[in-house]
Short mmCIF file of N, CA and C in Angstrom, two decimals:
data_model
loop_
_atom_site.label_atom_id
_atom_site.label_comp_id
_atom_site.label_asym_id
_atom_site.label_seq_id
_atom_site.Cartn_x
_atom_site.Cartn_y
_atom_site.Cartn_z
N UNK A 1 19.01 -94.51 91.38
CA UNK A 1 19.47 -93.66 90.17
C UNK A 1 19.00 -92.27 90.95
N UNK A 2 20.20 -91.04 90.34
CA UNK A 2 20.30 -89.70 90.67
C UNK A 2 19.58 -88.75 89.65
N UNK A 3 18.94 -87.72 90.69
CA UNK A 3 18.12 -86.83 89.93
C UNK A 3 19.48 -85.90 88.98
N UNK A 4 19.31 -85.56 88.06
CA UNK A 4 20.09 -84.48 87.33
C UNK A 4 19.21 -83.36 87.11
N UNK A 5 20.08 -82.31 86.99
CA UNK A 5 19.30 -81.11 86.77
C UNK A 5 19.38 -80.66 84.97
N UNK A 6 18.53 -80.55 84.31
CA UNK A 6 18.49 -81.43 82.51
C UNK A 6 19.64 -79.58 82.50
N UNK A 7 19.23 -78.46 82.82
CA UNK A 7 20.37 -77.38 81.99
C UNK A 7 21.49 -77.85 82.41
N UNK A 8 22.04 -78.32 83.38
CA UNK A 8 23.58 -78.66 83.98
C UNK A 8 23.71 -79.93 82.94
N UNK A 9 22.87 -80.57 82.63
CA UNK A 9 23.11 -81.79 81.67
C UNK A 9 24.08 -81.46 80.13
N UNK A 10 23.24 -80.31 80.04
CA UNK A 10 23.63 -79.71 78.27
C UNK A 10 24.96 -78.80 78.46
N UNK A 11 25.55 -78.47 80.03
CA UNK A 11 26.44 -77.61 80.09
C UNK A 11 27.91 -78.67 79.56
N UNK A 12 28.80 -77.80 79.17
CA UNK A 12 30.07 -78.29 79.13
C UNK A 12 30.92 -78.03 79.99
N UNK A 13 31.92 -79.17 80.25
CA UNK A 13 32.92 -78.40 81.70
C UNK A 13 34.15 -78.05 80.51
N UNK A 14 34.67 -77.39 81.58
CA UNK A 14 36.31 -76.74 81.27
C UNK A 14 36.44 -75.31 80.31
N UNK A 15 37.26 -74.99 79.69
CA UNK A 15 37.04 -73.59 78.83
C UNK A 15 35.71 -73.89 77.85
N UNK A 16 35.51 -74.89 77.33
CA UNK A 16 34.38 -74.40 76.17
C UNK A 16 33.20 -74.47 77.03
N UNK A 17 33.09 -74.78 78.52
CA UNK A 17 31.59 -74.52 79.46
C UNK A 17 31.86 -73.05 79.71
N UNK A 18 33.34 -73.03 79.84
CA UNK A 18 33.52 -71.09 80.17
C UNK A 18 32.88 -69.97 79.49
N UNK A 19 33.37 -70.85 78.22
CA UNK A 19 32.83 -69.91 77.29
C UNK A 19 31.54 -69.86 76.61
N UNK A 20 30.77 -70.57 76.80
CA UNK A 20 29.41 -70.90 76.80
C UNK A 20 28.78 -70.10 77.95
N UNK A 21 29.05 -70.48 78.91
CA UNK A 21 28.73 -69.31 79.87
C UNK A 21 28.82 -68.17 80.18
N UNK A 22 29.86 -67.19 79.39
CA UNK A 22 30.20 -66.10 79.15
C UNK A 22 29.00 -65.52 78.26
N UNK A 23 28.92 -66.49 76.95
CA UNK A 23 28.08 -65.92 76.18
C UNK A 23 26.59 -66.06 76.51
N UNK A 24 26.03 -67.01 77.79
CA UNK A 24 25.06 -66.74 77.94
C UNK A 24 24.53 -65.31 78.25
N UNK A 25 25.69 -65.04 79.28
CA UNK A 25 25.94 -63.89 80.21
C UNK A 25 25.35 -62.28 79.35
N UNK A 26 26.09 -62.71 78.12
CA UNK A 26 25.67 -61.62 77.27
C UNK A 26 24.77 -61.41 76.72
N UNK A 27 23.62 -62.33 76.92
CA UNK A 27 22.28 -62.30 76.66
C UNK A 27 21.44 -61.37 77.57
N UNK A 28 21.74 -61.09 78.89
CA UNK A 28 21.51 -60.03 79.59
C UNK A 28 21.53 -58.70 78.97
N UNK A 29 21.82 -58.04 77.94
CA UNK A 29 22.37 -56.77 77.26
C UNK A 29 20.88 -56.30 76.33
N UNK A 30 20.55 -55.56 76.81
CA UNK A 30 19.02 -55.03 76.17
C UNK A 30 19.60 -54.90 75.17
N UNK A 31 18.52 -55.14 74.04
CA UNK A 31 18.99 -54.78 72.46
C UNK A 31 18.77 -53.53 72.27
N UNK A 32 17.89 -52.76 73.04
CA UNK A 32 17.56 -51.38 72.98
C UNK A 32 18.73 -50.58 73.78
N UNK A 33 19.79 -50.81 74.56
CA UNK A 33 21.18 -50.56 74.30
C UNK A 33 21.76 -50.54 73.15
N UNK A 34 22.01 -51.45 72.60
CA UNK A 34 22.41 -51.41 71.73
C UNK A 34 21.88 -50.59 70.44
N UNK A 35 20.86 -50.57 70.36
CA UNK A 35 20.27 -49.97 69.24
C UNK A 35 20.68 -48.27 69.61
N UNK A 36 20.22 -47.98 70.79
CA UNK A 36 20.80 -46.72 71.21
C UNK A 36 22.18 -46.24 70.88
N UNK A 37 22.95 -46.83 71.07
CA UNK A 37 24.66 -46.70 71.19
C UNK A 37 24.32 -47.01 69.73
N UNK A 38 24.23 -47.43 68.67
CA UNK A 38 24.04 -47.25 67.25
C UNK A 38 23.50 -45.95 66.94
N UNK A 39 22.22 -45.65 67.39
CA UNK A 39 22.10 -44.52 66.91
C UNK A 39 22.73 -43.32 67.06
N UNK A 40 23.44 -43.53 68.04
CA UNK A 40 24.53 -42.19 69.16
C UNK A 40 25.59 -42.23 67.71
N UNK A 41 26.11 -42.96 67.74
CA UNK A 41 27.49 -43.55 66.86
C UNK A 41 27.03 -42.77 65.60
N UNK A 42 26.18 -43.25 64.90
CA UNK A 42 25.71 -42.82 63.38
C UNK A 42 25.13 -41.30 63.45
N UNK A 43 24.44 -41.35 64.37
CA UNK A 43 23.69 -39.73 64.44
C UNK A 43 25.39 -38.72 64.46
N UNK A 44 26.24 -39.04 65.35
CA UNK A 44 27.75 -38.18 65.43
C UNK A 44 28.23 -37.99 64.17
N UNK A 45 28.42 -39.24 63.52
CA UNK A 45 29.40 -38.90 62.12
C UNK A 45 29.00 -38.12 61.47
N UNK A 46 27.33 -38.19 60.69
CA UNK A 46 26.42 -37.48 60.12
C UNK A 46 26.52 -36.13 60.60
N UNK A 47 25.91 -35.78 61.77
CA UNK A 47 26.33 -34.55 62.35
C UNK A 47 27.73 -34.21 62.21
N UNK A 48 28.69 -34.20 62.38
CA UNK A 48 30.00 -33.77 62.22
C UNK A 48 30.04 -33.45 60.73
N UNK A 49 29.91 -34.29 59.89
CA UNK A 49 29.82 -33.87 58.29
C UNK A 49 29.01 -32.95 57.95
N UNK A 50 27.48 -32.71 58.29
CA UNK A 50 27.12 -31.70 57.98
C UNK A 50 27.72 -30.54 58.45
N UNK A 51 27.95 -30.29 59.76
CA UNK A 51 28.49 -29.10 60.29
C UNK A 51 29.96 -28.70 59.58
N UNK A 52 30.69 -29.67 59.26
CA UNK A 52 31.90 -29.17 58.39
C UNK A 52 31.56 -28.78 57.14
N UNK A 53 30.03 -29.08 56.69
CA UNK A 53 29.92 -28.25 55.30
C UNK A 53 29.16 -27.13 55.44
N UNK A 54 28.26 -26.76 56.54
CA UNK A 54 28.11 -25.63 57.10
C UNK A 54 28.95 -24.83 57.56
N UNK A 55 30.44 -24.79 57.71
CA UNK A 55 30.87 -24.11 58.19
C UNK A 55 31.57 -23.21 57.28
N UNK A 56 31.60 -23.50 55.98
CA UNK A 56 32.34 -22.83 54.95
C UNK A 56 31.24 -23.34 53.64
N UNK A 57 30.18 -22.97 53.33
CA UNK A 57 29.39 -23.03 52.18
C UNK A 57 30.08 -23.07 50.81
N UNK A 58 30.98 -21.77 50.41
CA UNK A 58 31.78 -22.08 49.22
C UNK A 58 32.76 -23.16 48.99
N UNK A 59 33.17 -23.20 50.25
CA UNK A 59 34.44 -24.24 50.43
C UNK A 59 33.50 -25.70 49.79
N UNK A 60 32.57 -25.87 50.33
CA UNK A 60 31.61 -27.42 50.20
C UNK A 60 31.37 -27.25 48.78
N UNK A 61 30.77 -26.20 48.26
CA UNK A 61 30.42 -25.89 47.03
C UNK A 61 31.78 -26.45 46.02
N UNK A 62 32.61 -26.05 46.19
CA UNK A 62 34.18 -26.27 45.69
C UNK A 62 34.34 -27.51 45.58
N UNK A 63 34.40 -28.26 47.09
CA UNK A 63 34.44 -29.44 46.86
C UNK A 63 33.44 -30.70 46.30
N UNK A 64 32.38 -30.00 46.33
CA UNK A 64 31.42 -30.71 45.36
C UNK A 64 31.66 -30.72 43.76
N UNK A 65 32.22 -29.70 43.70
CA UNK A 65 32.32 -29.41 41.90
C UNK A 65 34.15 -29.50 41.97
N UNK A 66 35.12 -29.82 42.22
CA UNK A 66 36.16 -30.26 41.62
C UNK A 66 36.87 -31.77 42.25
N UNK A 67 36.11 -32.38 43.68
CA UNK A 67 36.82 -33.50 43.86
C UNK A 67 35.74 -34.60 43.50
N UNK A 68 34.52 -34.42 44.16
CA UNK A 68 33.25 -35.45 44.29
C UNK A 68 32.91 -35.48 42.98
N UNK A 69 32.58 -34.53 42.29
CA UNK A 69 32.00 -34.34 40.81
C UNK A 69 31.01 -35.54 40.44
N UNK A 70 30.05 -35.24 40.60
CA UNK A 70 28.71 -36.67 41.24
C UNK A 70 27.85 -36.07 39.61
N UNK A 71 27.79 -37.59 38.62
CA UNK A 71 27.41 -37.49 37.21
C UNK A 71 25.95 -36.48 37.73
N UNK A 72 25.48 -36.14 36.50
CA UNK A 72 24.45 -35.52 36.30
C UNK A 72 24.02 -34.26 36.89
N UNK A 73 24.34 -34.04 38.12
CA UNK A 73 23.43 -33.05 39.19
C UNK A 73 24.60 -31.83 39.48
N UNK A 74 24.03 -30.75 39.66
CA UNK A 74 24.73 -29.69 39.60
C UNK A 74 25.43 -29.97 40.85
N UNK A 75 26.89 -29.41 41.33
CA UNK A 75 27.56 -29.53 42.46
C UNK A 75 26.69 -28.49 43.55
N UNK A 76 25.98 -27.69 43.24
CA UNK A 76 25.55 -26.45 44.50
C UNK A 76 24.36 -27.40 44.99
N UNK A 77 23.66 -27.61 44.07
CA UNK A 77 22.62 -28.78 44.58
C UNK A 77 22.71 -29.87 45.04
N UNK A 78 23.60 -30.60 44.79
CA UNK A 78 24.04 -31.97 45.24
C UNK A 78 24.81 -31.46 46.52
N UNK A 79 25.59 -30.28 46.77
CA UNK A 79 25.45 -30.13 48.09
C UNK A 79 24.97 -29.90 49.23
N UNK A 80 23.91 -29.09 48.69
CA UNK A 80 22.73 -28.87 49.47
C UNK A 80 22.04 -30.06 50.04
N UNK A 81 21.53 -30.72 49.01
CA UNK A 81 21.17 -32.50 49.28
C UNK A 81 21.71 -32.95 50.13
N UNK A 82 22.98 -33.56 50.15
CA UNK A 82 23.71 -33.77 51.04
C UNK A 82 23.77 -33.43 52.18
N UNK A 83 24.07 -32.11 52.16
CA UNK A 83 24.07 -31.47 54.08
C UNK A 83 22.92 -31.66 54.79
N UNK A 84 21.57 -31.35 53.98
CA UNK A 84 20.11 -31.50 54.04
C UNK A 84 20.00 -33.18 54.81
N UNK A 85 20.52 -33.90 53.87
CA UNK A 85 19.97 -35.24 54.33
C UNK A 85 21.07 -35.63 55.53
N UNK A 86 22.10 -35.22 55.91
CA UNK A 86 23.29 -35.53 56.89
C UNK A 86 22.25 -34.73 57.83
N UNK A 87 22.08 -33.62 58.08
CA UNK A 87 21.89 -32.72 59.18
C UNK A 87 20.20 -33.22 59.69
N UNK A 88 19.37 -33.55 58.52
CA UNK A 88 18.20 -33.86 59.14
C UNK A 88 18.24 -35.25 59.67
N UNK A 89 19.00 -36.37 58.88
CA UNK A 89 19.16 -37.54 59.33
C UNK A 89 19.80 -37.50 60.27
N UNK A 90 20.76 -36.88 60.59
CA UNK A 90 21.80 -37.34 62.14
C UNK A 90 20.60 -36.73 63.55
N UNK A 91 19.73 -35.61 63.00
CA UNK A 91 18.61 -35.17 64.29
C UNK A 91 17.84 -36.26 64.73
N UNK A 92 17.11 -36.53 63.21
CA UNK A 92 15.87 -38.02 63.46
C UNK A 92 16.65 -39.21 64.24
N UNK A 93 17.49 -39.59 63.81
CA UNK A 93 18.13 -40.93 64.25
C UNK A 93 18.69 -40.73 65.48
N UNK A 94 19.19 -39.56 66.37
CA UNK A 94 19.76 -39.09 67.29
C UNK A 94 18.12 -39.18 68.17
N UNK A 95 17.00 -38.72 68.31
CA UNK A 95 15.96 -38.56 68.87
C UNK A 95 15.14 -39.87 68.47
N UNK A 96 15.73 -40.71 67.49
CA UNK A 96 14.90 -41.81 67.15
C UNK A 96 13.07 -41.66 66.80
N UNK A 97 13.34 -40.74 65.77
CA UNK A 97 12.30 -40.03 65.18
C UNK A 97 12.64 -40.48 64.07
N UNK A 98 10.91 -40.93 63.23
CA UNK A 98 11.09 -41.59 62.30
C UNK A 98 12.34 -42.32 61.58
N UNK A 99 12.85 -42.93 62.19
CA UNK A 99 14.37 -43.57 62.00
C UNK A 99 14.36 -44.38 61.26
N UNK A 100 13.86 -45.31 60.71
CA UNK A 100 13.96 -46.26 59.80
C UNK A 100 13.75 -45.11 58.14
N UNK A 101 13.06 -44.29 58.21
CA UNK A 101 12.61 -43.30 57.06
C UNK A 101 14.59 -42.42 57.04
N UNK A 102 14.97 -42.15 58.32
CA UNK A 102 16.17 -41.28 58.41
C UNK A 102 17.66 -42.28 58.12
N UNK A 103 16.77 -43.47 58.29
CA UNK A 103 18.30 -44.72 58.05
C UNK A 103 18.15 -44.80 56.58
N UNK A 104 16.71 -44.97 55.77
CA UNK A 104 17.19 -44.86 54.26
C UNK A 104 17.45 -43.67 53.40
N UNK A 105 17.32 -42.64 54.08
CA UNK A 105 18.02 -41.60 53.59
C UNK A 105 19.36 -41.37 54.03
N UNK A 106 19.88 -41.75 55.17
CA UNK A 106 21.50 -42.18 55.21
C UNK A 106 22.25 -43.20 54.74
N UNK A 107 21.41 -44.15 54.20
CA UNK A 107 22.09 -45.52 53.59
C UNK A 107 22.23 -44.93 52.21
N UNK A 108 21.35 -44.04 51.24
CA UNK A 108 21.65 -43.40 49.91
C UNK A 108 22.73 -42.38 50.00
N UNK A 109 23.05 -41.74 51.33
CA UNK A 109 24.37 -40.81 51.05
C UNK A 109 25.42 -41.89 51.26
N UNK A 110 25.02 -42.86 51.99
CA UNK A 110 26.52 -43.77 51.90
C UNK A 110 26.53 -44.51 50.27
N UNK A 111 25.28 -44.72 50.07
CA UNK A 111 25.46 -45.38 48.42
C UNK A 111 26.35 -44.53 47.92
N UNK A 112 25.88 -43.31 47.38
CA UNK A 112 26.39 -42.23 46.94
C UNK A 112 27.73 -42.00 46.93
N UNK A 113 28.33 -41.93 48.22
CA UNK A 113 29.63 -41.75 48.42
C UNK A 113 30.40 -42.93 47.70
N UNK A 114 29.84 -44.25 48.29
CA UNK A 114 30.99 -45.50 48.09
C UNK A 114 30.98 -45.65 46.27
N UNK A 115 29.59 -45.52 45.55
CA UNK A 115 29.72 -45.85 44.28
C UNK A 115 30.35 -44.42 43.40
N UNK A 116 30.32 -43.43 43.50
CA UNK A 116 30.07 -42.10 42.70
C UNK A 116 31.55 -41.34 43.45
N UNK A 117 32.09 -41.28 44.59
CA UNK A 117 32.96 -40.36 45.23
C UNK A 117 34.65 -41.52 45.75
N UNK A 118 34.29 -42.32 46.76
CA UNK A 118 35.02 -43.07 47.06
C UNK A 118 35.03 -44.39 47.64
N UNK A 119 34.97 -44.87 46.49
CA UNK A 119 34.92 -46.47 46.27
C UNK A 119 36.17 -47.00 47.48
N UNK A 120 37.02 -46.29 47.30
CA UNK A 120 38.25 -47.00 48.44
C UNK A 120 37.86 -47.11 49.64
N UNK A 121 36.84 -46.66 50.19
CA UNK A 121 36.74 -45.72 51.32
C UNK A 121 35.53 -47.01 51.78
N UNK A 122 35.66 -47.97 51.87
CA UNK A 122 34.49 -49.21 51.79
C UNK A 122 34.75 -49.84 53.28
N UNK A 123 35.86 -50.10 54.06
CA UNK A 123 35.58 -50.04 55.52
C UNK A 123 34.85 -49.36 55.90
N UNK A 124 35.37 -47.97 56.17
CA UNK A 124 34.86 -46.91 56.40
C UNK A 124 32.88 -46.79 56.49
N UNK A 125 32.73 -46.61 55.02
CA UNK A 125 31.00 -46.87 54.55
C UNK A 125 30.13 -48.18 55.20
N UNK A 126 31.01 -49.66 55.44
CA UNK A 126 30.63 -50.14 55.83
C UNK A 126 30.34 -50.44 57.93
N UNK A 127 31.24 -49.47 58.15
CA UNK A 127 31.15 -48.99 59.74
C UNK A 127 29.92 -48.58 59.69
N UNK A 128 29.62 -47.46 59.03
CA UNK A 128 28.16 -46.94 59.24
C UNK A 128 26.94 -47.34 58.58
N UNK A 129 27.44 -48.05 57.96
CA UNK A 129 26.09 -49.16 57.12
C UNK A 129 25.54 -49.84 58.17
N UNK A 130 26.93 -50.64 58.90
CA UNK A 130 25.74 -51.92 59.88
C UNK A 130 25.40 -51.36 61.12
N UNK A 131 25.23 -50.52 61.29
CA UNK A 131 24.37 -49.50 62.88
C UNK A 131 23.13 -49.56 62.07
N UNK A 132 23.41 -48.56 61.01
CA UNK A 132 21.94 -48.23 60.29
C UNK A 132 21.09 -49.48 59.96
N UNK A 133 21.62 -50.66 59.33
CA UNK A 133 20.79 -51.75 58.92
C UNK A 133 20.31 -52.30 60.21
N UNK A 134 20.66 -52.46 61.37
CA UNK A 134 20.17 -52.91 62.37
C UNK A 134 19.15 -51.83 63.15
N UNK A 135 19.36 -50.13 62.72
CA UNK A 135 18.31 -49.51 63.04
C UNK A 135 16.84 -49.92 61.95
N UNK A 136 17.68 -49.83 61.14
CA UNK A 136 16.29 -50.38 59.47
C UNK A 136 15.17 -51.34 59.84
N UNK A 137 16.02 -52.79 59.98
CA UNK A 137 15.70 -53.77 60.02
C UNK A 137 14.99 -54.31 61.67
N UNK A 138 15.62 -53.39 62.83
CA UNK A 138 14.81 -53.77 64.39
C UNK A 138 14.61 -52.44 64.66
N UNK A 139 14.30 -51.35 64.11
CA UNK A 139 13.57 -49.94 64.91
C UNK A 139 14.95 -49.13 65.60
N UNK A 140 14.07 -48.54 66.56
CA UNK A 140 15.21 -47.66 66.88
C UNK A 140 15.14 -47.57 68.51
N UNK A 141 14.20 -48.96 68.86
CA UNK A 141 14.59 -49.32 70.50
C UNK A 141 13.20 -48.60 71.46
N UNK A 142 13.79 -48.92 72.48
CA UNK A 142 12.66 -48.21 73.57
C UNK A 142 13.13 -46.72 73.71
N UNK A 143 13.89 -46.73 74.02
CA UNK A 143 14.68 -45.10 74.03
C UNK A 143 14.70 -44.55 72.61
N UNK A 144 13.25 -44.13 72.50
CA UNK A 144 13.05 -43.58 71.49
C UNK A 144 11.92 -42.98 70.91
N UNK A 145 11.90 -41.70 70.31
CA UNK A 145 10.73 -41.42 70.33
C UNK A 145 9.18 -42.21 69.26
N UNK A 146 9.89 -42.86 68.59
CA UNK A 146 9.30 -43.85 67.89
C UNK A 146 8.82 -44.59 68.83
N UNK A 147 9.04 -45.14 69.69
CA UNK A 147 8.56 -46.15 70.79
C UNK A 147 7.51 -45.35 71.26
N UNK A 148 7.85 -44.28 71.44
CA UNK A 148 6.87 -43.24 72.55
C UNK A 148 5.57 -43.24 71.62
N UNK A 149 5.68 -42.82 70.29
CA UNK A 149 4.72 -42.66 69.37
C UNK A 149 3.41 -43.83 69.29
N UNK A 150 4.53 -45.08 69.44
CA UNK A 150 3.75 -46.17 69.05
C UNK A 150 3.44 -46.42 70.44
N UNK A 151 3.55 -46.34 71.27
CA UNK A 151 2.94 -46.76 72.59
C UNK A 151 1.46 -45.55 72.02
N UNK A 152 1.75 -44.48 71.87
CA UNK A 152 0.36 -43.57 72.11
C UNK A 152 -0.72 -43.89 70.96
N UNK A 153 -0.25 -44.66 69.82
CA UNK A 153 -1.00 -44.99 68.81
C UNK A 153 -1.49 -46.06 69.03
N UNK A 154 -1.09 -46.88 69.76
CA UNK A 154 -1.53 -48.26 69.98
C UNK A 154 -2.73 -48.15 70.90
N UNK A 155 -2.42 -47.32 72.04
CA UNK A 155 -3.02 -46.86 73.32
C UNK A 155 -4.85 -46.13 72.55
N UNK A 156 -4.41 -45.21 71.55
CA UNK A 156 -5.80 -44.98 70.82
C UNK A 156 -6.67 -46.19 70.17
N UNK A 157 -6.31 -46.84 70.12
CA UNK A 157 -6.56 -47.94 68.96
C UNK A 157 -8.17 -48.88 70.01
#
């Protein structure tokens, strides 16, 4: 009777084996890298949006008045709230500071856009929501100020 490697016993040969092997190799990619890339992507989208609003404030208020038409809320106030959320949210997500709170804020912005302004743009909204859900559920990752703060607070205990 020959000795068999238990790991090799479960491996499949051929294309299926190559596929499974390739998938296993992807496990070496650290989750923190995925979290960092997600944070950078989302931060960029909302930073650009806030900068375009700040570039011409009268045009922004006019856009909220004539096109967005949010119910119940004054267009000037809505423009200020949206710009503040996008600006502060993008900075916090970029730094990985209070990431989950910033994520909730940006998810609120996306929800308002989706349900009140541009419901037909749901594919874009899903693209922004997916990385935010990763950050909300798994945190900002090792390359973040949240991580540094958690290490400092845990050390003080």
